[in-house]
Structures are given as structure tokens and as C-alpha cells.
Coordinates of C-alpha atoms and ligand atoms in Angstrom, one line a residue:
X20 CA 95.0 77.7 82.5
X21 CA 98.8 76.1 81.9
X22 CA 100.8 75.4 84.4
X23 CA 104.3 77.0 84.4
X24 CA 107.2 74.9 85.9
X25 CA 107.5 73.9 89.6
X26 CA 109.4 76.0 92.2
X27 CA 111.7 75.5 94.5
X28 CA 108.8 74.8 97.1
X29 CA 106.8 72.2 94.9
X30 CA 104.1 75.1 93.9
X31 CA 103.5 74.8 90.7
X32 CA 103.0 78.6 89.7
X33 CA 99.8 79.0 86.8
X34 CA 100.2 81.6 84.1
X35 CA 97.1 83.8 83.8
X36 CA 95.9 87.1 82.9
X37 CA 94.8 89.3 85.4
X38 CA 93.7 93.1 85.6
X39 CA 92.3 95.6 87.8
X40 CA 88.5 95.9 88.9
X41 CA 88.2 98.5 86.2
X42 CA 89.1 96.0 83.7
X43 CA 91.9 98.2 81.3
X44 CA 95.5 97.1 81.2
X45 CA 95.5 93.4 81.9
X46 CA 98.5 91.8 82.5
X47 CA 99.8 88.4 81.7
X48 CA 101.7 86.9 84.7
X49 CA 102.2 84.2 87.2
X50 CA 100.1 83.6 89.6
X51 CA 102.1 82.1 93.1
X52 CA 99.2 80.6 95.3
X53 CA 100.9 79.1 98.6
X54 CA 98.5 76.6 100.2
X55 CA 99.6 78.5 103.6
X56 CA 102.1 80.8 105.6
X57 CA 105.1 78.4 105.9
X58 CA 105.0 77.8 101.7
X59 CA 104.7 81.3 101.2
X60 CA 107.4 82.2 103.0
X61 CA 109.6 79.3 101.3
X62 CA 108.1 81.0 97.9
X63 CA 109.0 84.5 99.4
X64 CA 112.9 83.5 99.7
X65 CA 113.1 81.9 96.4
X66 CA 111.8 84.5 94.4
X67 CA 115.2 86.6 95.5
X68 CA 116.9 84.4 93.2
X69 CA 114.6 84.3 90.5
X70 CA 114.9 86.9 87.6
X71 CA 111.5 87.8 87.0
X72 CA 110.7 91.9 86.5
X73 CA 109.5 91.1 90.0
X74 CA 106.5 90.0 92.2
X75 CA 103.4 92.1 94.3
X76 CA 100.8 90.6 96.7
X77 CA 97.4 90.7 95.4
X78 CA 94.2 90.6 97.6
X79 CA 91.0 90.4 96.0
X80 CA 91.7 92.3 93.1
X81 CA 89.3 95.7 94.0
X82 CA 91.7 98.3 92.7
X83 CA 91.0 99.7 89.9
X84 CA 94.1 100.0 88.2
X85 CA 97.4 98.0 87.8
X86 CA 98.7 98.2 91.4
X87 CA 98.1 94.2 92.0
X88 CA 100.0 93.1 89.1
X89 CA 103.3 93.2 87.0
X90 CA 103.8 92.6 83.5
X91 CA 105.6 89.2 83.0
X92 CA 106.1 88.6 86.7
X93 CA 104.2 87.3 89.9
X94 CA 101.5 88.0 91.5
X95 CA 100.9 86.7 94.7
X96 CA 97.6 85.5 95.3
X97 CA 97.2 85.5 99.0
X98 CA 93.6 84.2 99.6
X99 CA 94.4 81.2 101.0
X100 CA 95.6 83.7 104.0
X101 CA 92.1 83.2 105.3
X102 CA 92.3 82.8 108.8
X103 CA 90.7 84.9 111.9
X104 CA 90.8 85.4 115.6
X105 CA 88.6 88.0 117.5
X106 CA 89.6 88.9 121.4
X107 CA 86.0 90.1 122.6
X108 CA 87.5 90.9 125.3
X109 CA 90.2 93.8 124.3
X110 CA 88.4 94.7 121.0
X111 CA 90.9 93.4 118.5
X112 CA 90.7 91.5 115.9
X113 CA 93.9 89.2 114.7
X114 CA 93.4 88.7 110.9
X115 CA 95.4 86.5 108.0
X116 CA 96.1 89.5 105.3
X117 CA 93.6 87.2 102.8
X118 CA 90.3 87.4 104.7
X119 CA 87.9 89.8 103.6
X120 CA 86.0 92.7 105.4
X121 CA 83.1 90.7 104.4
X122 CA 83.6 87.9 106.1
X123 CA 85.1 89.6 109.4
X124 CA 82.2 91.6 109.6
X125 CA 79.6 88.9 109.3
X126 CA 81.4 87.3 112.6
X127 CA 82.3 90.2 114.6
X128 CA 78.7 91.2 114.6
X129 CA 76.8 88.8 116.6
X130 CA 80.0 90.0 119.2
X131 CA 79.1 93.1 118.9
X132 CA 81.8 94.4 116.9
X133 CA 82.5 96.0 113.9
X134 CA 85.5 97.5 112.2
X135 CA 86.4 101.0 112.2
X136 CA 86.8 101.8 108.9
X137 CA 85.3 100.1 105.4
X138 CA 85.4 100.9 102.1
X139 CA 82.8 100.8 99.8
X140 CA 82.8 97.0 99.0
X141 CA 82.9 94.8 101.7
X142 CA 85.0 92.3 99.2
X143 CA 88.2 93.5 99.8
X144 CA 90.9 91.8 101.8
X145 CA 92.9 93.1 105.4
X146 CA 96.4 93.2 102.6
X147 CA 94.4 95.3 100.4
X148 CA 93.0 97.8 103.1
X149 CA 96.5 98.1 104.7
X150 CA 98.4 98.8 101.4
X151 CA 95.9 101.2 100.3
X152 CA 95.3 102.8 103.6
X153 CA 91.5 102.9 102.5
X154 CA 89.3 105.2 103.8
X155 CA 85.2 105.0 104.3
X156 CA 82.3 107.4 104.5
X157 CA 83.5 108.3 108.5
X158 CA 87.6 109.7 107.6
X159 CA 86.5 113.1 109.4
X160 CA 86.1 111.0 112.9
X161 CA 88.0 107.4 112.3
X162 CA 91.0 108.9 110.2
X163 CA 92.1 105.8 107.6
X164 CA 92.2 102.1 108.3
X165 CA 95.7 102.1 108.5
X166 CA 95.4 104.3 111.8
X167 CA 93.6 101.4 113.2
X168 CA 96.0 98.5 112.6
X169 CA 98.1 97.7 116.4
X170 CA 100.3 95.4 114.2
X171 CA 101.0 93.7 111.6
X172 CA 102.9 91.1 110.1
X173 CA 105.1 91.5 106.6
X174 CA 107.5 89.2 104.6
X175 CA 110.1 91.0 103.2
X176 CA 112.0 91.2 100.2
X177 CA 115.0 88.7 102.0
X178 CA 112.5 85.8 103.4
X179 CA 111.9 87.2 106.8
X180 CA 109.1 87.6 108.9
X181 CA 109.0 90.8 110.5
X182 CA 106.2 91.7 113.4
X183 CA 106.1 96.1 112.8
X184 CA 104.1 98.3 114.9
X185 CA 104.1 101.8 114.9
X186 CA 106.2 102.1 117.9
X187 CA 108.9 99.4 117.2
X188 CA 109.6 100.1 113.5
X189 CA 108.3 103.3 112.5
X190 CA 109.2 103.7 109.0
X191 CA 108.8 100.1 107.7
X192 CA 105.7 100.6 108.8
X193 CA 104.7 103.5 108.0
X194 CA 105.9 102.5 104.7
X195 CA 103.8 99.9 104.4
X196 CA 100.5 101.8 105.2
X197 CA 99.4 103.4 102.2
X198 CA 102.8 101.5 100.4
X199 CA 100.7 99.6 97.5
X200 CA 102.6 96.0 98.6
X201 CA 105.8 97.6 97.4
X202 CA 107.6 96.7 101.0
X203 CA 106.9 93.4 101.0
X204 CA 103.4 90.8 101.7
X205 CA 101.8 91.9 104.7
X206 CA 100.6 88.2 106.1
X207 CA 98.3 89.3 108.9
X208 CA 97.2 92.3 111.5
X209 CA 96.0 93.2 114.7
X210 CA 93.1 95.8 114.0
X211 CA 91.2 97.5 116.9
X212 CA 87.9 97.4 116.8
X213 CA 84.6 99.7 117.5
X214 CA 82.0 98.6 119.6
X215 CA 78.1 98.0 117.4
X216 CA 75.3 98.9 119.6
X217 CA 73.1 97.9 116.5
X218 CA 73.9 96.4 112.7
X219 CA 71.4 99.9 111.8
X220 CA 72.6 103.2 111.1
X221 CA 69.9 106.0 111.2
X222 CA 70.4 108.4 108.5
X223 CA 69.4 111.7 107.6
X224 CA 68.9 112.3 103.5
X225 CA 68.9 115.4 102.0
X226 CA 68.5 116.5 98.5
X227 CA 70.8 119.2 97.1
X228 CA 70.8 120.9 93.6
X229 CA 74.8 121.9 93.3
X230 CA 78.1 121.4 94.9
X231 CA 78.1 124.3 97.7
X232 CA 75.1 122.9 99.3
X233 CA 76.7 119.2 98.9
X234 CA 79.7 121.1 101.1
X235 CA 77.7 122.7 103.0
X236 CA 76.3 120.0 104.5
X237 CA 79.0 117.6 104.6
X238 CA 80.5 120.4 106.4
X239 CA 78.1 120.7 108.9
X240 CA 76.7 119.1 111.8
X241 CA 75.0 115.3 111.8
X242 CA 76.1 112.0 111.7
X243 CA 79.9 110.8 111.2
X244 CA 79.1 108.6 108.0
X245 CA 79.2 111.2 104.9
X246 CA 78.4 111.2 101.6
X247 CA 76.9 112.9 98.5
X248 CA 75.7 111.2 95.2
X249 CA 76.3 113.6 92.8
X250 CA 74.2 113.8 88.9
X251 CA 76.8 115.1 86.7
X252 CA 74.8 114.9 83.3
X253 CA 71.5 116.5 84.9
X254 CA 70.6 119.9 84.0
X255 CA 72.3 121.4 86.7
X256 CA 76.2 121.7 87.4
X257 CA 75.8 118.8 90.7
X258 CA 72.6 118.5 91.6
X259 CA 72.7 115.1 94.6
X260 CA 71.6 113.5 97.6
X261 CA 74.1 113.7 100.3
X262 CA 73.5 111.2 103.2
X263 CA 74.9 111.4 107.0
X264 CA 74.4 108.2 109.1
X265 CA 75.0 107.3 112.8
X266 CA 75.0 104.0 114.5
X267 CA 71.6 103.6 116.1
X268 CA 71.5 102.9 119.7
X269 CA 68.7 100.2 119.8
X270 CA 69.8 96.8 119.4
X271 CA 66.1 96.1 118.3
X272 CA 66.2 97.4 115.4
X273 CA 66.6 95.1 112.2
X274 CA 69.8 94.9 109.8
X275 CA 73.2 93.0 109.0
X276 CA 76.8 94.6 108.0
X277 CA 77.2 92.9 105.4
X278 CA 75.0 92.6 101.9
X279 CA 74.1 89.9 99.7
X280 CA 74.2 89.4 96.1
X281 CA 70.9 89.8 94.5
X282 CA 72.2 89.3 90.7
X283 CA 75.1 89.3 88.5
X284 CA 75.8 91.1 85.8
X285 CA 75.9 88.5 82.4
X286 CA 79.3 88.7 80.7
X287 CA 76.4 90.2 77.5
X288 CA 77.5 93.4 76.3
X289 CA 80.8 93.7 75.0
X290 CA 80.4 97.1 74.0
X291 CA 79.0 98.3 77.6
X292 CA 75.2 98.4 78.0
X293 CA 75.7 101.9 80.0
X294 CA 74.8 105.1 78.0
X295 CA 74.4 108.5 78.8
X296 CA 70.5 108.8 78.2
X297 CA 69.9 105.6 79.8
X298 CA 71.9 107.1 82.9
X299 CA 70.5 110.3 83.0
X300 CA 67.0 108.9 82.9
X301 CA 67.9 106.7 86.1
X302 CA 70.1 109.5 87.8
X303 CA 66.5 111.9 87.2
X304 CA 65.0 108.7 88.7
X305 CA 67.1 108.7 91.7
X306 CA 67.5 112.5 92.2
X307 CA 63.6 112.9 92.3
X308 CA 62.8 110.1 94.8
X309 CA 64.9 111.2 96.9
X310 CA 63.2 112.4 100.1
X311 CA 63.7 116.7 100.4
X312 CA 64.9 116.6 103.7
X313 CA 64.5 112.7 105.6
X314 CA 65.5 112.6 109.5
X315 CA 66.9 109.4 111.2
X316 CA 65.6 106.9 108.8
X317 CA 66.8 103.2 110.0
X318 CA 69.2 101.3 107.2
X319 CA 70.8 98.2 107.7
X320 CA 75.0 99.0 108.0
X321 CA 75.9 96.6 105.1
X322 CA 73.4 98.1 102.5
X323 CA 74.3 101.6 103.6
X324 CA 77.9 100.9 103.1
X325 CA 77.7 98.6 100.4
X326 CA 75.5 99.5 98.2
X327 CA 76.9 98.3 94.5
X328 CA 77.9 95.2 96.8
X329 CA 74.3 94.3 95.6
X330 CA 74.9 93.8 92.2
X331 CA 77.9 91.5 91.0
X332 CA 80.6 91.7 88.3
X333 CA 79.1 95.6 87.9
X334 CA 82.0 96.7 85.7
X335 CA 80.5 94.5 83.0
X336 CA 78.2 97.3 82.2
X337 CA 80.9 99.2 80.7
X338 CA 81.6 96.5 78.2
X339 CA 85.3 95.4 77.2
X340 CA 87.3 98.0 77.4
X341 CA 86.3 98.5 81.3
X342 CA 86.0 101.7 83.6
X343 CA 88.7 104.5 84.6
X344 CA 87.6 105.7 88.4
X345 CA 89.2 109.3 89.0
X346 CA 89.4 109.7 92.4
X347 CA 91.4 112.9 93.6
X348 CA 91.2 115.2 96.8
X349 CA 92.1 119.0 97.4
X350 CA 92.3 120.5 100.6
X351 CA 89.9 122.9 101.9
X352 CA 89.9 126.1 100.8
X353 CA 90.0 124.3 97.1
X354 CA 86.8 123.9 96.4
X355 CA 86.7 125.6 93.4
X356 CA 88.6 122.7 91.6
X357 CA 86.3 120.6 92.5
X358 CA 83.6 123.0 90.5
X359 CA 86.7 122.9 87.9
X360 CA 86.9 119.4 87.3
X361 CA 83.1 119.0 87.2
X362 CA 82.2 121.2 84.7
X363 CA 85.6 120.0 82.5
X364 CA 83.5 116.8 82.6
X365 CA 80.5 118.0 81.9
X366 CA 81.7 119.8 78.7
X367 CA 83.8 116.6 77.5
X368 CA 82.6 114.3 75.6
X369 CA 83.6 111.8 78.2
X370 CA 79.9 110.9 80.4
X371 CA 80.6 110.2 83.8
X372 CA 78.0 107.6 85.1
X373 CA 78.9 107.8 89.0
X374 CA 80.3 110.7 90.8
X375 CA 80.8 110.5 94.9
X376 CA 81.8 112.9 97.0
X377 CA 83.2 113.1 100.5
X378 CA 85.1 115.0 103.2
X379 CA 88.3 114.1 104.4
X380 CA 90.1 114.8 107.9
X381 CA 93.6 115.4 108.7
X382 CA 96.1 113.4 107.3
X383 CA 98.1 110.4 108.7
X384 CA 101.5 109.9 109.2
X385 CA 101.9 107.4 106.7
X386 CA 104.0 109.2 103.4
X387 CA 101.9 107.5 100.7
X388 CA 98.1 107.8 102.5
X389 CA 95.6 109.4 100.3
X390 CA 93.7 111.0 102.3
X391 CA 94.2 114.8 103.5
X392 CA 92.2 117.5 105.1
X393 CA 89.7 118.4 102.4
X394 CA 87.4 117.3 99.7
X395 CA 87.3 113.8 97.8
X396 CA 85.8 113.3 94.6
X397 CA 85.4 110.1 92.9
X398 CA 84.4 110.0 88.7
X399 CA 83.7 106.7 86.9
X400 CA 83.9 106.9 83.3
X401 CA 84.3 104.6 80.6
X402 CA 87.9 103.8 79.6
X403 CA 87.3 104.2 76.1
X404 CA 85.8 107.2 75.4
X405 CA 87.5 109.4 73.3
X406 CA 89.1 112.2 75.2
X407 CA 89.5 110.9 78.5
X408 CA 93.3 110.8 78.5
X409 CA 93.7 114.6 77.8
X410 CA 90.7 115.5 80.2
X411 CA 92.2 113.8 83.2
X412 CA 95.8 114.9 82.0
X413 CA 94.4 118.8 82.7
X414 CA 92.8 117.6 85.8
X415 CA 95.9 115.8 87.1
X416 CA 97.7 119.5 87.0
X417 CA 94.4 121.1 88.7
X418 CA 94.9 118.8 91.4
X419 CA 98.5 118.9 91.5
X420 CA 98.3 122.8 91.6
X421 CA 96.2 123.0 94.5
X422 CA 98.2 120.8 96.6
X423 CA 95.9 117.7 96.1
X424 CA 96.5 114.3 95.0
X425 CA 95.2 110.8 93.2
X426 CA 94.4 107.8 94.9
X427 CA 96.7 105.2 93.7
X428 CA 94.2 103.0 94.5
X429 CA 91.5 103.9 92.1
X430 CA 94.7 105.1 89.4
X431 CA 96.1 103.5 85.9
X432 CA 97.0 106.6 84.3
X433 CA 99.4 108.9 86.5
X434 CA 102.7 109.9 85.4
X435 CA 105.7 110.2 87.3
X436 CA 106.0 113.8 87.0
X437 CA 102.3 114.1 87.9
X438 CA 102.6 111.6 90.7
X439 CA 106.0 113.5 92.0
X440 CA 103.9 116.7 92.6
X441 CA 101.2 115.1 94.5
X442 CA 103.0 113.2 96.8
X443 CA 105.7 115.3 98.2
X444 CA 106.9 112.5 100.8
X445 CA 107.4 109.9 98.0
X446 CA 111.7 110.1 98.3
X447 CA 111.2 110.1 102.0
X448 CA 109.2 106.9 101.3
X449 CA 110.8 105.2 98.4
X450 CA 114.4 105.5 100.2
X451 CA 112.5 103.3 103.2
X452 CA 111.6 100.7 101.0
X453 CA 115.0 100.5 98.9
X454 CA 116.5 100.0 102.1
X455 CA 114.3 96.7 102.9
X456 CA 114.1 96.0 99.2
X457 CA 117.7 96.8 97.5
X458 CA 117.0 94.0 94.6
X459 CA 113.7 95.2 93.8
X460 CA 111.9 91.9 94.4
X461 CA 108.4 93.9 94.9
X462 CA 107.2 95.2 91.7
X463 CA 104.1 96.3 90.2
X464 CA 102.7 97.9 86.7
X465 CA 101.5 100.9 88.9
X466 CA 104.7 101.1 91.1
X467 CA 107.0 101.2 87.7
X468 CA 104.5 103.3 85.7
X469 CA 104.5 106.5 88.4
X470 CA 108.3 106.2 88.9
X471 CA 107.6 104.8 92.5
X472 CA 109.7 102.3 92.0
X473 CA 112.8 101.7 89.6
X474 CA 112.2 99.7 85.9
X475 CA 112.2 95.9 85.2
X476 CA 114.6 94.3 86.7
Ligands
FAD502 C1 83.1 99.1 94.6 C2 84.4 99.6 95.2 C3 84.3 100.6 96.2 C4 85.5 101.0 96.8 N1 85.4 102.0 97.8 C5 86.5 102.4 98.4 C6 86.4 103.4 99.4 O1 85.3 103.9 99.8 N2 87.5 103.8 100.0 C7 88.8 103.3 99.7 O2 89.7 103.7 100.3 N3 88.9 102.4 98.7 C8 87.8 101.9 98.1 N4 87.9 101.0 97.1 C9 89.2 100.5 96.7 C10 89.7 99.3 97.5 O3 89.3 99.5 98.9 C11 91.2 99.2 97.5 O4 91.6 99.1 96.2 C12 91.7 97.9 98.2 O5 93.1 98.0 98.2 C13 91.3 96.7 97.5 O6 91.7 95.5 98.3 P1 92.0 94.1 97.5 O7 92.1 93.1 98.6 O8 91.1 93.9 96.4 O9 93.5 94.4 97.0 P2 94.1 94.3 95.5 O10 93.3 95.1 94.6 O11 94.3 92.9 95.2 O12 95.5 95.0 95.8 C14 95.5 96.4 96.0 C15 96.9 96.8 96.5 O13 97.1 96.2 97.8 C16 98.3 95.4 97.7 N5 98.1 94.2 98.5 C17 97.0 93.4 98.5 N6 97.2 92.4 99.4 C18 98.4 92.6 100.0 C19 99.1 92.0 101.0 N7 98.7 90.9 101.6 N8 100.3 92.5 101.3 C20 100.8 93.6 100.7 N9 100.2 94.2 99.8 C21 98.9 93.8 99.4 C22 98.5 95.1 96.2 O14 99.8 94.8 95.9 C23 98.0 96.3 95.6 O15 99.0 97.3 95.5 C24 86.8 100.5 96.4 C25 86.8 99.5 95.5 C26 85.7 99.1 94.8 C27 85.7 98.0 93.8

């Protein structure tokens, strides 16, 4: 990869191309990669003065869309943010923004701790979490991760280190929960942690054959990690399995919270080896060995949680023109657009080859968080198949209508007006972060492309 000329600090920046997990929309950019904390703040200063459309903090790269990137700017890769201190004592963890859940999890457990909240990889970094405010199978009990974070650390747009917490600066940070790295880097965190009786959840499985019984029993009672797989090109509308796990009690018992890699996807198939009889056949596969009604069934955390963790460089299976995951979520009481949006799927000509769902608890306070009290439903399609643009255009205003919203996260798509009616506290929010960021160092495709942020600079 060339090399672009030296900063001010001595880093020499490289030019690459980057993109989102799902692969669409790559950007060509310069990548900033400070050996450690002191050169990245020296970089942080100096980029004030450069004219570039602007810089954003990038993590390990797991969104799906064009939030960790900028057309023609910087990216800040901040991996080499990799360091970690846990206080067995109190229950906290003090984290560098680049380390992974991965690799926090792997050494809290023997301590016999675990963190509150994970996504679905484990391969995402404490930066990443924070920005996005991500959420995991347990929202209903443990809110977002965001709600767990005592304190954290975040270079603004001028140079300066400040330390936020919710008490001492309660919009900056608040801002910066859910804000997409649009305030500024975030360089580390002080996360409270949950004690781990045991690396094994027990889990109860259950077999549904359409969405009210999928609510149903995420509604009901059972353990505080929910989910339902749901079939959407079966013979029925949403036939699933919908899972509900709780930490076991018995240290005995066998398991690790973390996963392994067992293969890798070959960089093979340019034109996506997915198809939608090859996916129905497995999803049949799935859907019928599935137990009826299982009770308490030991898993190990990490292959409970992360479960495509398993298999690497996944989104190669979708070929070159890579995946679009449409995750939205209405509140309760909306349920019906959930059947909406399904069956608008299921008539396109658009196959969806994954479809999650899961329930949501009350909101935070943080103006940009995703999640709300309600219903989450996550839909990965390929990008290029003809008539996706249209289809999640009518969706967006489904969602929009009944007071939902999209994750930016998971998003490439949105438009502002779109992205204006889902997140009614985005002036409240965007007038915080003109006030720390006047110049507009922090910029990102996603930030400009929703009308988060103002154009190039
Ligand atoms: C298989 C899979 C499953 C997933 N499951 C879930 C899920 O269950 N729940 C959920 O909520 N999300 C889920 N996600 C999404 C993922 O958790 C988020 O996109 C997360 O932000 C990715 O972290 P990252 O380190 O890869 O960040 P990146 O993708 O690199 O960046 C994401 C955003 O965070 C910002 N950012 C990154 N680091 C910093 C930093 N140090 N300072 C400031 N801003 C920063 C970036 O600017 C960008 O806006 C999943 C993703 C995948 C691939």
C-alpha cells in the first residue's frame, strides 16, 4: 500500500481502501495509525489544521455501513489502543478504546467476570461499542452498553483530553454514547462489570411457526438472553426457533466466552455462493432439528453469543458486491410492521438469508441510541439484488410512521429526511457536537450522507 507524506508527528499516514463489514461503498482514504496515546493525540491536534473533508475513529471495522470511514479523508485506526486493566475487586474494567470484547472476555473470565452487554461478534472494539451504543440478546434487563460505561476518555476536535462521565459532563457524553465517533476519538473506558458464576448459559429452545408466537415468547417469562431465528423463505410467513438463556449457577459445568475460528471463508466466489434454494434447504435443515420445546440445555457463553464468530470473513458468501443488514425497531404496540416488512420481503424479489429478532427495553438517555421499548428486527440481504433500494425505501417510511428507527450501525442507505423522522433528538444532539466540534474535524460517509453532520469541508 503507498505511503502518503509524513505528518507533523513523523507518522507516515498509508492510503488504503476501506469499507464496512457489509462490503458496499468502499472508501479510499488515509489511514492515521499512532503507535500509542501521546502520538495520537499530537495527530489529533494537527489534523485541525489540515484541510482534509475530515477524519473518524475506526475500531475493528464491524459496522456494516459507511460510519468508520470518509471519502478522501482519515480514518483513524485505533487498534494499537490495546491496553487493559481489571479491578477484581470493584468490578470494573479500565479498557484502551482498541481492545476487543474478545479479548477482554477471554481474561475477565478466569476472574470471574464478564461484561454486561455483547453484541453478536465478540470482534468488535470498546470505541466501537461506545459509539454505537450496542445492544445484545439481554437489552430488556441490561439496557445498552453505553449504560454500563462509569467513564470514559475522548480527544476532541481541539487536541484535548477530556475525562466525561455522566455526572460531570452530561451532554458531551451523552453525545458520545450512541454518537458514531462524530464527537471526537474515545481513547479508553471504565465499564462495570457482572459477576460469571459459570462460562455456561442454560437455555431453553423452542420452535415457533410465525411471528406472534416468536413475540409471544420473547414476551414472556424465562431467561434474560432473547432471541428468535426467523426462516423468511419457508412456506410459512416466520416460522423460527426463538432461544432464552440464563447464566448457569454451577461453576462445573464446561464452556468459554469467547469462540474460536473453525474456518474461513476463501475469497472464491465473486458472484456470492449464497442462493435462495441453497438457503431454504439449510434454513428447512435448521427449522426441523430444532428441538419442539428443549428446557435448560447447557451452552458454552461464547458459542451462544457468537455464533457466526465461528466462521471467518462470512460476508464473502455474498460475493463482491457484499450484504445490506436492515436492522430497524418499532415500539410495542407495532407489531404489525414487523408482519409488514416481512411479508414486503417475502414478495420482493430481494431473498433474505438471515432474519433475527429481539425485544428491546426502555430507552437510554443517550439522543442517538438505537434502542427503544419494542421490537428489533434485523434482515440481511444481498446488496445487489435488484429491488432492494425501493423495498427498504417503503420500509424506511413503515418504520418511520410508527415511531421506530434504523440502526446507524447496521445502515448505508438512510436519507436525511428519513433519518430526521426517526431520530427526533438529532438537533438536540448535533447542536452538542457543533459546540465541541465548530470546524468539523470529525467526519464520516454515514454522518454526511444522513445530514448528521454538515458537507465536506
Ligand atoms: C456479526 C455481527 C454481529 C453484530 N451484532 C450486533 C448486536 O447484536 N448488537 C449491536 O448493537 N451491534 C451488533 N453488531 C454491530 C457492531 O457491534 C457495531 O457496529 C460496532 O460499532 C462495531 O465495532 P467496531 O470496533 O468494529 O467499530 P467500527 O465498525 O470500526 O466503527 C463503528 C463506529 O464506531 C466509531 N468508533 C470506533 N472506534 C471509535 C473510537 N475509539 N472512538 C470514537 N468512535 C469510534 C466509528 O467512527 C464508527 O462510527 C454486529 C456486527 C457484526 C459484524
Amino acid at each position: 500500500m503507498p505511503l502518503a507524506e509524513r505528518t507533523r508527528t513523523g507518522i507516515a499516514p498509508r492510503l488504503a481502501v476501506v469499507s464496512g463489514w457489509g462490503g458496499v461503498d468502499a472508501a479510499a482514504v488515509s489511514v492515521l495509525r499512532p503507535p500509542d496515546l501521546d502520538a495520537l493525540r499530537d495527530e489529533v491536534a494537527a489534523l485541525a489544521e489540515r484541510r482534509s473533508p475530515g477524519a473518524i475513529a475506526r475500531g475493528q471495522g464491524r459496522s456494516y455501513g459507511d460510519a468508520a470511514q470518509r471519502h478522501g479523508g482519515t480514518v483513524v485506526d485505533t487498534t494499537t489502543l490495546d491496553a487493559f486493566r481489571l479491578d477484581p475487586t470493584e468490578g470494573i474494567v479500565h479498557a484502551q478504546a482498541g481492545v476487543t470484547l474478545g479479548r477482554l472476555l477471554a481474561a475477565l473470565e478466569p476472574a470471574g467476570w464478564v461484561l454486561p452487554v455483547v453484541p453478536g461478534t465478540q470482534h468488535v472494539s470498546v470505541g466501537g461499542a461506545i459509539a454505537a451504543d450496542i445492544h445484545g440478546k439481554n437489552h430488556g434487563s441490561a439496557g445498552t452498553f453505553g449504560a454500563h460505561v462509569r467513564a470514559l476518555g475522548l480527544l476532541t476536535a481541539s487536541g484535548e483530553l477530556r475525562q466525561l462521565t455522566r455526572d460531570s459532563d452530561r451532554e458531551l457524553f451523552a453525545a458520545t454514547i450512541g454518537g458514531m465517533g462524530l464527537t471526537g476519538v474515545i481513547v479508553w473506558a471504565q465499564i462495570a462489570l457482572r459477576r460469571l458464576p459459570s462460562p455456561t448459559l442454560l437455555v431453553d429452545t423452542d420452535r415457533v411457526h410465525g411471528l406472534d408466537d416468536a413475540l409471544a415468547l420473547l414476551a414472556g417469562r424465562g431467561g434474560e438472553y432473547r432471541v428468535a431465528w426467523l426462516d423468511l423463505l419457508g412456506p410459512a410467513t416466520a416460522r423460527g426457533v426463538v432461544t432464552r438463556a440464563r447464566h448457569a449457577d454451577d461453576p462445573g459445568l464446561e464452556g468459554a466466552t469467547t469462540v474460536s475460528t473453525r474456518a474461513t471463508v476463501p475469497a472464491r466466489w465473486p458472484g456470492g455462493a449464497l442462493r435462495p434454494s441453497l438457503v431454504r434447504a439449510h434454513n428447512a435443515y435448521r427449522f426441523g432439528h430444532a428441538p419442539v420445546g428443549a428446557r435448560a440445555v447447557p451452552q458454552s457463553y461464547g458459542a451462544h453469543m457468537f455464533p457466526l464468530d465461528g466462521l471467518g470473513a462470512w460476508p464473502r458468501l455474498y460475493g463482491r458486491s457484499g450484504l445490506v443488514q436492515y436492522q430497524f425497531v418499532v415500539p410495542r404496540g407495532q407489531e404489525r410492521v414487523l408482519e409488514r416488512v416481512i411479508v414486503a420481503v417475502r414478495r420482493s424479489s430481494v431473498p433474505c438469508y438471515l432474519a433475527v429478532l429481539k425485544d428491546f427495553g426502555p430507552a437510554g438517555d443517550a439522543p442517538l441510541s438505537f434502542p427503544l421499548a419494542g421490537w428489533t428486527l434485523a434482515l440481511d440481504m444481498p446488496a445487489g439484488a435488484p429491488g432492494l433500494s425501493a423495498l427498504l425505501d417503503g420500509c424506511d417510511e413503515w418504520v418511520a410512521g410508527a415511531g421506530g428507527r434504523v440502526y446507524l450501525a447496521k445502515d448505508g442507505r438512510l436519507r436525511p429526511d428519513a433519518m430526521a423522522a426517526m431520530y427526533p433528538r438529532v438537533s438536540e444532539w448535533r447542536a452538542i457536537r457543533d459546540r465541541h466540534d465548530p470546524d468539523g474535524v470529525w467526519a464520516s460517509d454515514l454522518g454526511v450522507r444522513t445530514g448528521l453532520i454538515a458537507g465536506a469541508r
